[in-house]
Short mmCIF file of C-alpha atoms in Angstrom, two decimals:
data_model
loop_
_atom_site.label_atom_id
_atom_site.label_comp_id
_atom_site.label_asym_id
_atom_site.label_seq_id
_atom_site.Cartn_x
_atom_site.Cartn_y
_atom_site.Cartn_z
CA MET A 692 2.28 -1.75 -14.77
CA PRO A 693 0.38 -4.77 -14.91
CA LEU A 694 -3.74 -4.62 -16.08
CA PHE A 695 -4.78 -4.65 -12.51
CA THR A 696 -2.45 -3.70 -8.97
CA PRO A 697 -4.30 -3.56 -5.80
CA VAL A 698 -4.00 -0.73 -3.65
CA ARG A 699 -1.77 -1.59 -0.36
CA LEU A 700 -1.96 0.68 2.78
CA GLY A 701 0.84 0.64 5.27
CA VAL A 702 1.12 1.80 8.70
CA GLN A 703 4.14 3.14 9.88
CA ILE A 704 3.96 2.93 13.50
CA ALA A 705 7.03 5.23 15.12
CA PRO A 706 8.79 3.24 18.00
CA GLN A 707 8.73 6.64 19.96
CA HIS A 708 7.17 8.14 22.66
CA ALA A 709 5.65 5.02 23.94
CA SER A 710 6.34 1.57 26.03
CA TYR A 711 7.11 -1.10 23.60
CA SER A 712 3.79 -2.61 25.02
CA LYS A 713 1.73 0.12 23.25
CA ILE A 714 3.97 -0.65 20.44
CA ARG A 715 2.69 -4.33 20.78
CA GLU A 716 -1.04 -3.75 21.05
CA THR A 717 -0.82 -0.87 18.23
CA VAL A 718 0.79 -3.71 15.55
CA GLU A 719 -1.75 -5.69 16.72
CA ALA A 720 -4.63 -3.47 15.78
CA VAL A 721 -3.30 -2.72 12.97
CA GLU A 722 -3.07 -5.76 11.92
CA GLY A 723 -6.81 -6.56 12.92
CA LEU A 724 -8.30 -3.59 10.43
CA GLY A 725 -6.50 -5.11 7.59
CA ALA A 726 -3.51 -3.21 6.92
CA ASP A 727 -1.07 -4.64 4.47
CA VAL A 728 2.23 -3.69 6.43
CA ALA A 729 3.38 -2.58 9.06
CA PHE A 730 6.56 -0.17 9.19
CA ASN A 731 8.64 0.92 11.44
CA TRP A 732 11.69 3.30 11.61
CA ASP A 733 15.70 2.66 11.98
CA HIS A 734 16.48 5.93 13.96
CA PHE A 735 17.66 5.80 17.81
CA PHE A 736 16.47 8.67 19.20
CA PRO A 737 12.64 10.55 18.06
CA LEU A 738 12.04 12.65 14.97
CA SER A 739 9.61 14.76 16.87
CA GLY A 740 8.34 15.70 20.08
CA GLU A 741 10.97 15.53 23.07
CA PRO A 742 14.34 14.76 21.64
CA ASP A 743 15.07 12.21 24.51
CA GLY A 744 11.74 10.99 24.74
CA LEU A 745 10.96 7.14 24.96
CA HIS A 746 12.49 5.31 21.66
CA PHE A 747 13.08 2.06 20.82
CA GLU A 748 15.58 0.11 18.00
CA SER A 749 14.19 -0.82 14.44
CA TRP A 750 15.30 -4.55 14.03
CA THR A 751 14.96 -5.93 17.31
CA ILE A 752 11.01 -4.72 16.86
CA LEU A 753 10.43 -6.19 13.42
CA SER A 754 11.71 -9.64 14.44
CA ALA A 755 9.00 -9.58 17.56
CA TRP A 756 6.98 -8.48 14.80
CA ALA A 757 7.29 -11.71 12.95
CA GLU A 758 6.16 -13.92 15.80
CA GLN A 759 3.33 -11.57 16.79
CA THR A 760 1.58 -11.30 13.21
CA SER A 761 0.48 -13.60 11.24
CA THR A 762 -0.77 -11.86 7.82
CA ILE A 763 0.58 -8.51 7.68
CA GLU A 764 4.08 -7.40 5.84
CA ILE A 765 6.60 -6.10 8.08
CA GLY A 766 9.48 -4.12 7.53
CA ALA A 767 11.07 -0.39 8.67
CA LEU A 768 10.62 2.37 6.02
CA VAL A 769 13.73 2.69 6.08
CA ASN A 770 16.58 0.91 7.55
CA CYS A 771 19.49 2.76 7.68
CA ASN A 772 22.10 1.21 5.55
CA SER A 773 25.18 3.06 7.35
CA TYR A 774 24.77 1.30 11.09
CA ARG A 775 25.14 -2.18 10.24
CA ASN A 776 27.58 -3.92 8.20
CA ALA A 777 26.03 -5.34 4.30
CA ASP A 778 26.63 -9.00 4.82
CA LEU A 779 24.77 -8.64 8.38
CA GLN A 780 22.15 -7.04 7.11
CA ALA A 781 21.46 -9.57 4.34
CA ASP A 782 21.58 -12.43 7.25
CA MET A 783 19.30 -10.02 9.45
CA ALA A 784 16.82 -9.91 6.67
CA ARG A 785 16.27 -13.71 5.77
CA THR A 786 16.43 -14.76 8.92
CA ILE A 787 12.88 -12.31 9.92
CA ASP A 788 12.18 -13.61 6.30
CA HIS A 789 11.64 -17.00 7.78
CA ILE A 790 10.47 -15.72 11.37
CA SER A 791 7.74 -14.28 9.72
CA GLY A 792 6.99 -16.93 6.99
CA GLY A 793 7.89 -14.77 3.70
CA ARG A 794 6.12 -11.22 4.97
CA PHE A 795 9.49 -9.17 5.36
CA ILE A 796 10.02 -6.14 3.59
CA PHE A 797 13.77 -5.10 3.38
CA GLY A 798 13.00 -1.21 3.01
CA THR A 799 16.39 0.56 2.86
CA GLY A 800 17.97 4.03 2.45
CA ALA A 801 21.27 5.90 2.91
CA GLY A 802 20.48 7.81 6.39
CA TRP A 803 20.36 11.27 7.18
CA PHE A 804 19.34 11.96 10.52
CA GLU A 805 22.80 12.94 12.21
CA ARG A 806 22.43 12.59 15.60
CA ASP A 807 22.29 9.02 15.08
CA TYR A 808 25.75 8.87 13.82
CA ASP A 809 27.39 11.34 16.19
CA GLU A 810 25.76 9.49 19.74
CA TYR A 811 26.35 5.89 18.17
CA GLY A 812 29.77 6.30 16.69
CA TYR A 813 29.03 5.96 13.06
CA GLU A 814 30.95 8.73 10.10
CA PHE A 815 28.20 10.79 8.88
CA GLY A 816 30.09 11.51 5.71
CA THR A 817 28.73 13.18 2.40
CA PRO A 818 24.62 12.41 1.15
CA GLY A 819 26.98 11.52 -1.97
CA THR A 820 29.27 9.09 0.25
CA ARG A 821 26.46 7.13 1.72
CA LEU A 822 24.64 6.94 -0.94
CA ASN A 823 27.98 5.05 -2.77
CA ALA A 824 27.88 2.74 0.16
CA LEU A 825 23.94 2.14 -0.18
CA ASP A 826 24.82 0.87 -4.04
CA ASP A 827 27.92 -1.07 -2.77
CA SER A 828 25.82 -2.67 0.37
CA LEU A 829 22.96 -3.35 -1.81
CA ASN A 830 25.36 -5.90 -4.30
CA ARG A 831 26.60 -7.37 -1.06
CA ILE A 832 23.63 -8.25 -0.36
CA GLU A 833 21.80 -9.57 -2.79
CA ALA A 834 24.98 -11.77 -3.26
CA ARG A 835 24.74 -13.24 0.10
CA TRP A 836 20.99 -13.80 -0.36
CA ALA A 837 22.32 -15.82 -2.86
CA THR A 838 24.55 -18.20 -1.21
CA ILE A 839 23.62 -18.14 2.54
CA ASN A 840 22.19 -21.29 3.80
CA PRO A 841 19.07 -21.28 4.09
CA ALA A 842 18.25 -19.67 1.22
CA PRO A 843 15.23 -16.44 1.96
CA THR A 844 11.79 -17.78 1.57
CA ARG A 845 11.07 -15.69 -1.65
CA LYS A 846 12.74 -13.02 -2.94
CA ILE A 847 12.57 -10.37 -0.08
CA PRO A 848 11.37 -6.89 -1.43
CA VAL A 849 13.76 -4.55 -1.67
CA LEU A 850 12.27 -0.84 -0.63
CA ILE A 851 14.78 2.22 -1.31
CA GLY A 852 13.38 5.57 -0.16
CA GLY A 853 14.36 9.06 -1.82
CA GLY A 854 14.32 10.79 -4.72
CA GLY A 855 17.71 11.90 -5.57
CA GLU A 856 18.06 12.18 -9.26
CA LYS A 857 21.61 11.63 -10.36
CA LYS A 858 22.16 8.64 -7.69
CA THR A 859 19.30 7.56 -5.24
CA LEU A 860 16.75 6.96 -8.53
CA ARG A 861 19.51 4.82 -10.71
CA ILE A 862 19.79 2.57 -7.47
CA VAL A 863 15.85 2.68 -7.31
CA ALA A 864 16.46 1.27 -11.15
CA GLN A 865 19.01 -1.39 -10.27
CA HIS A 866 17.84 -2.85 -7.70
CA ALA A 867 13.94 -1.92 -5.82
CA ASP A 868 10.95 -3.93 -6.30
CA ILE A 869 9.29 -0.95 -4.10
CA TRP A 870 10.21 2.68 -4.48
CA HIS A 871 9.38 5.53 -1.81
CA SER A 872 8.77 8.93 -2.54
CA PHE A 873 7.80 11.69 0.22
CA ALA A 874 6.57 13.74 -3.55
CA ASP A 875 3.68 15.61 -4.06
CA PRO A 876 1.97 14.58 -7.33
CA THR A 877 3.73 17.44 -9.71
CA VAL A 878 7.00 16.04 -7.98
CA LEU A 879 6.01 12.85 -8.42
CA GLU A 880 5.31 12.92 -12.28
CA HIS A 881 8.65 14.41 -12.65
CA LYS A 882 10.36 11.76 -11.02
CA LEU A 883 8.79 9.03 -12.11
CA GLY A 884 10.41 10.25 -15.54
CA VAL A 885 13.58 10.66 -14.41
CA LEU A 886 12.94 6.72 -12.71
CA GLY A 887 11.80 5.95 -16.56
CA GLU A 888 14.94 6.94 -17.88
CA TRP A 889 17.40 5.35 -15.46
CA CYS A 890 15.31 2.58 -15.91
CA GLU A 891 15.99 2.57 -20.10
CA ARG A 892 19.70 2.95 -19.16
CA VAL A 893 20.04 -0.11 -16.60
CA GLY A 894 17.67 -2.16 -18.73
CA ARG A 895 14.75 -2.80 -16.23
CA ASP A 896 11.45 -2.93 -16.73
CA MET A 897 9.79 0.23 -14.90
CA SER A 898 6.36 -1.97 -14.54
CA GLU A 899 8.58 -4.38 -11.96
CA ILE A 900 8.91 -1.47 -9.49
CA GLU A 901 5.85 -0.63 -7.10
CA ILE A 902 4.92 3.21 -5.95
CA SER A 903 4.40 3.73 -2.88
CA VAL A 904 3.89 6.97 -1.48
CA GLU A 905 2.97 9.28 1.95
CA LEU A 906 -0.39 10.35 2.87
CA ARG A 907 1.03 12.48 5.61
CA GLY A 908 -1.21 15.55 5.26
CA ARG A 909 -2.51 14.29 2.01
CA THR A 910 -6.52 15.25 0.88
CA VAL A 911 -8.13 11.93 -0.81
CA ALA A 912 -8.31 14.44 -4.32
CA GLN A 913 -4.15 14.47 -3.91
CA ALA A 914 -4.49 10.77 -2.82
CA GLU A 915 -6.27 10.30 -6.56
CA GLU A 916 -3.53 12.17 -8.11
CA LEU A 917 -0.88 10.19 -6.91
CA TYR A 918 -3.08 7.10 -7.90
CA ASP A 919 -3.50 8.27 -11.40
CA LEU A 920 0.22 8.49 -11.58
CA GLY A 921 0.75 5.02 -10.61
CA ALA A 922 1.34 4.63 -6.88
CA ARG A 923 -0.03 1.65 -5.33
CA LEU A 924 1.27 1.24 -1.60
CA PHE A 925 0.12 4.39 0.32
CA THR A 926 1.56 4.83 3.77
CA ILE A 927 0.16 6.81 6.50
CA GLY A 928 2.62 7.33 9.70
CA VAL A 929 1.04 7.44 13.32
CA SER A 930 3.35 8.23 16.78
CA GLY A 931 3.26 7.87 20.22
CA PRO A 932 2.16 8.04 23.04
CA ASP A 933 -1.54 7.32 21.57
CA TYR A 934 -0.86 5.76 18.18
CA ASP A 935 -4.36 7.36 16.90
CA LEU A 936 -5.49 4.80 14.06
CA THR A 937 -8.47 7.15 12.88
CA HIS A 938 -7.03 8.52 10.03
CA ALA A 939 -5.76 4.58 8.94
CA VAL A 940 -9.54 3.73 9.54
CA ASP A 941 -10.24 6.15 6.63
CA TRP A 942 -7.37 5.60 4.44
CA LEU A 943 -8.09 1.88 4.41
CA ALA A 944 -11.76 2.53 3.16
CA TRP A 945 -10.28 4.76 0.84
CA ARG A 946 -8.19 1.44 -0.31
CA ASP A 947 -11.14 -0.79 -0.58
CA SER A 948 -12.75 1.12 -2.59
CA LYS A 949 -10.60 1.84 -5.35
CA ASN A 950 -9.82 -1.89 -5.07
CA VAL A 951 -13.73 -3.19 -5.25
CA LEU A 952 -13.77 -0.72 -8.42
CA ALA A 953 -10.51 -1.80 -9.62
CA PRO A 954 -11.52 -4.15 -12.58
CA VAL A 955 -10.81 -7.90 -12.38
CA PRO A 956 -7.47 -9.25 -13.54
CA ALA A 957 -7.91 -11.88 -16.08
CA THR A 958 -7.29 -15.71 -15.41
#
């Protein structure tokens, strides 16, 4: 990892149990607070609360956010690879990259919520087949980004979520700019060791991969442990109908304290 990598804070705005006007209001507030990233998620039904409650689709929201916001990065935590053709995903991502002026993060994963698959007519398969499809799709997405006209405004950062040691972390080593983990400090330390082994096998410098973690249910002491292990992107989730940002404000203050105390990088 470089001498100084700033801590960043993302806020995942779950697109459930709220009107779109409330979601729009919330992303405006999150950007105004100074968060680094606004995430949503890629599902078709709520993941908590009333199963048939209000819910909105991920990519169309991200396109709206790209126009609405001006400073914050945006992305899904995470896109489900199974729901869309790989080359279409590349084109959608490139388009939102342009709309946002280079603030789009392509967060992606293999998918897991079976109801989405069943009700929208996608083949659920197995974890193994979905991971194989993710691997294949990322190769196609990267190839499309290299040839599409116009090209993306920047190298679109790829965020991959998950911690499977045989397939997921290999895919992370090969493709990811950001790895998102849900692990506690003890598990994260082990997973980082496995990721390091995969990076060696594929010839990747592990320091190129930003470590991203969840703050839900974490204490400051645990966040400090995750920081000491190398995590630099921390995400807190909020859900409708109210989208309470109290904890986000607290974690933004923690982020700022880490960055103020960090050494200034050499010029």
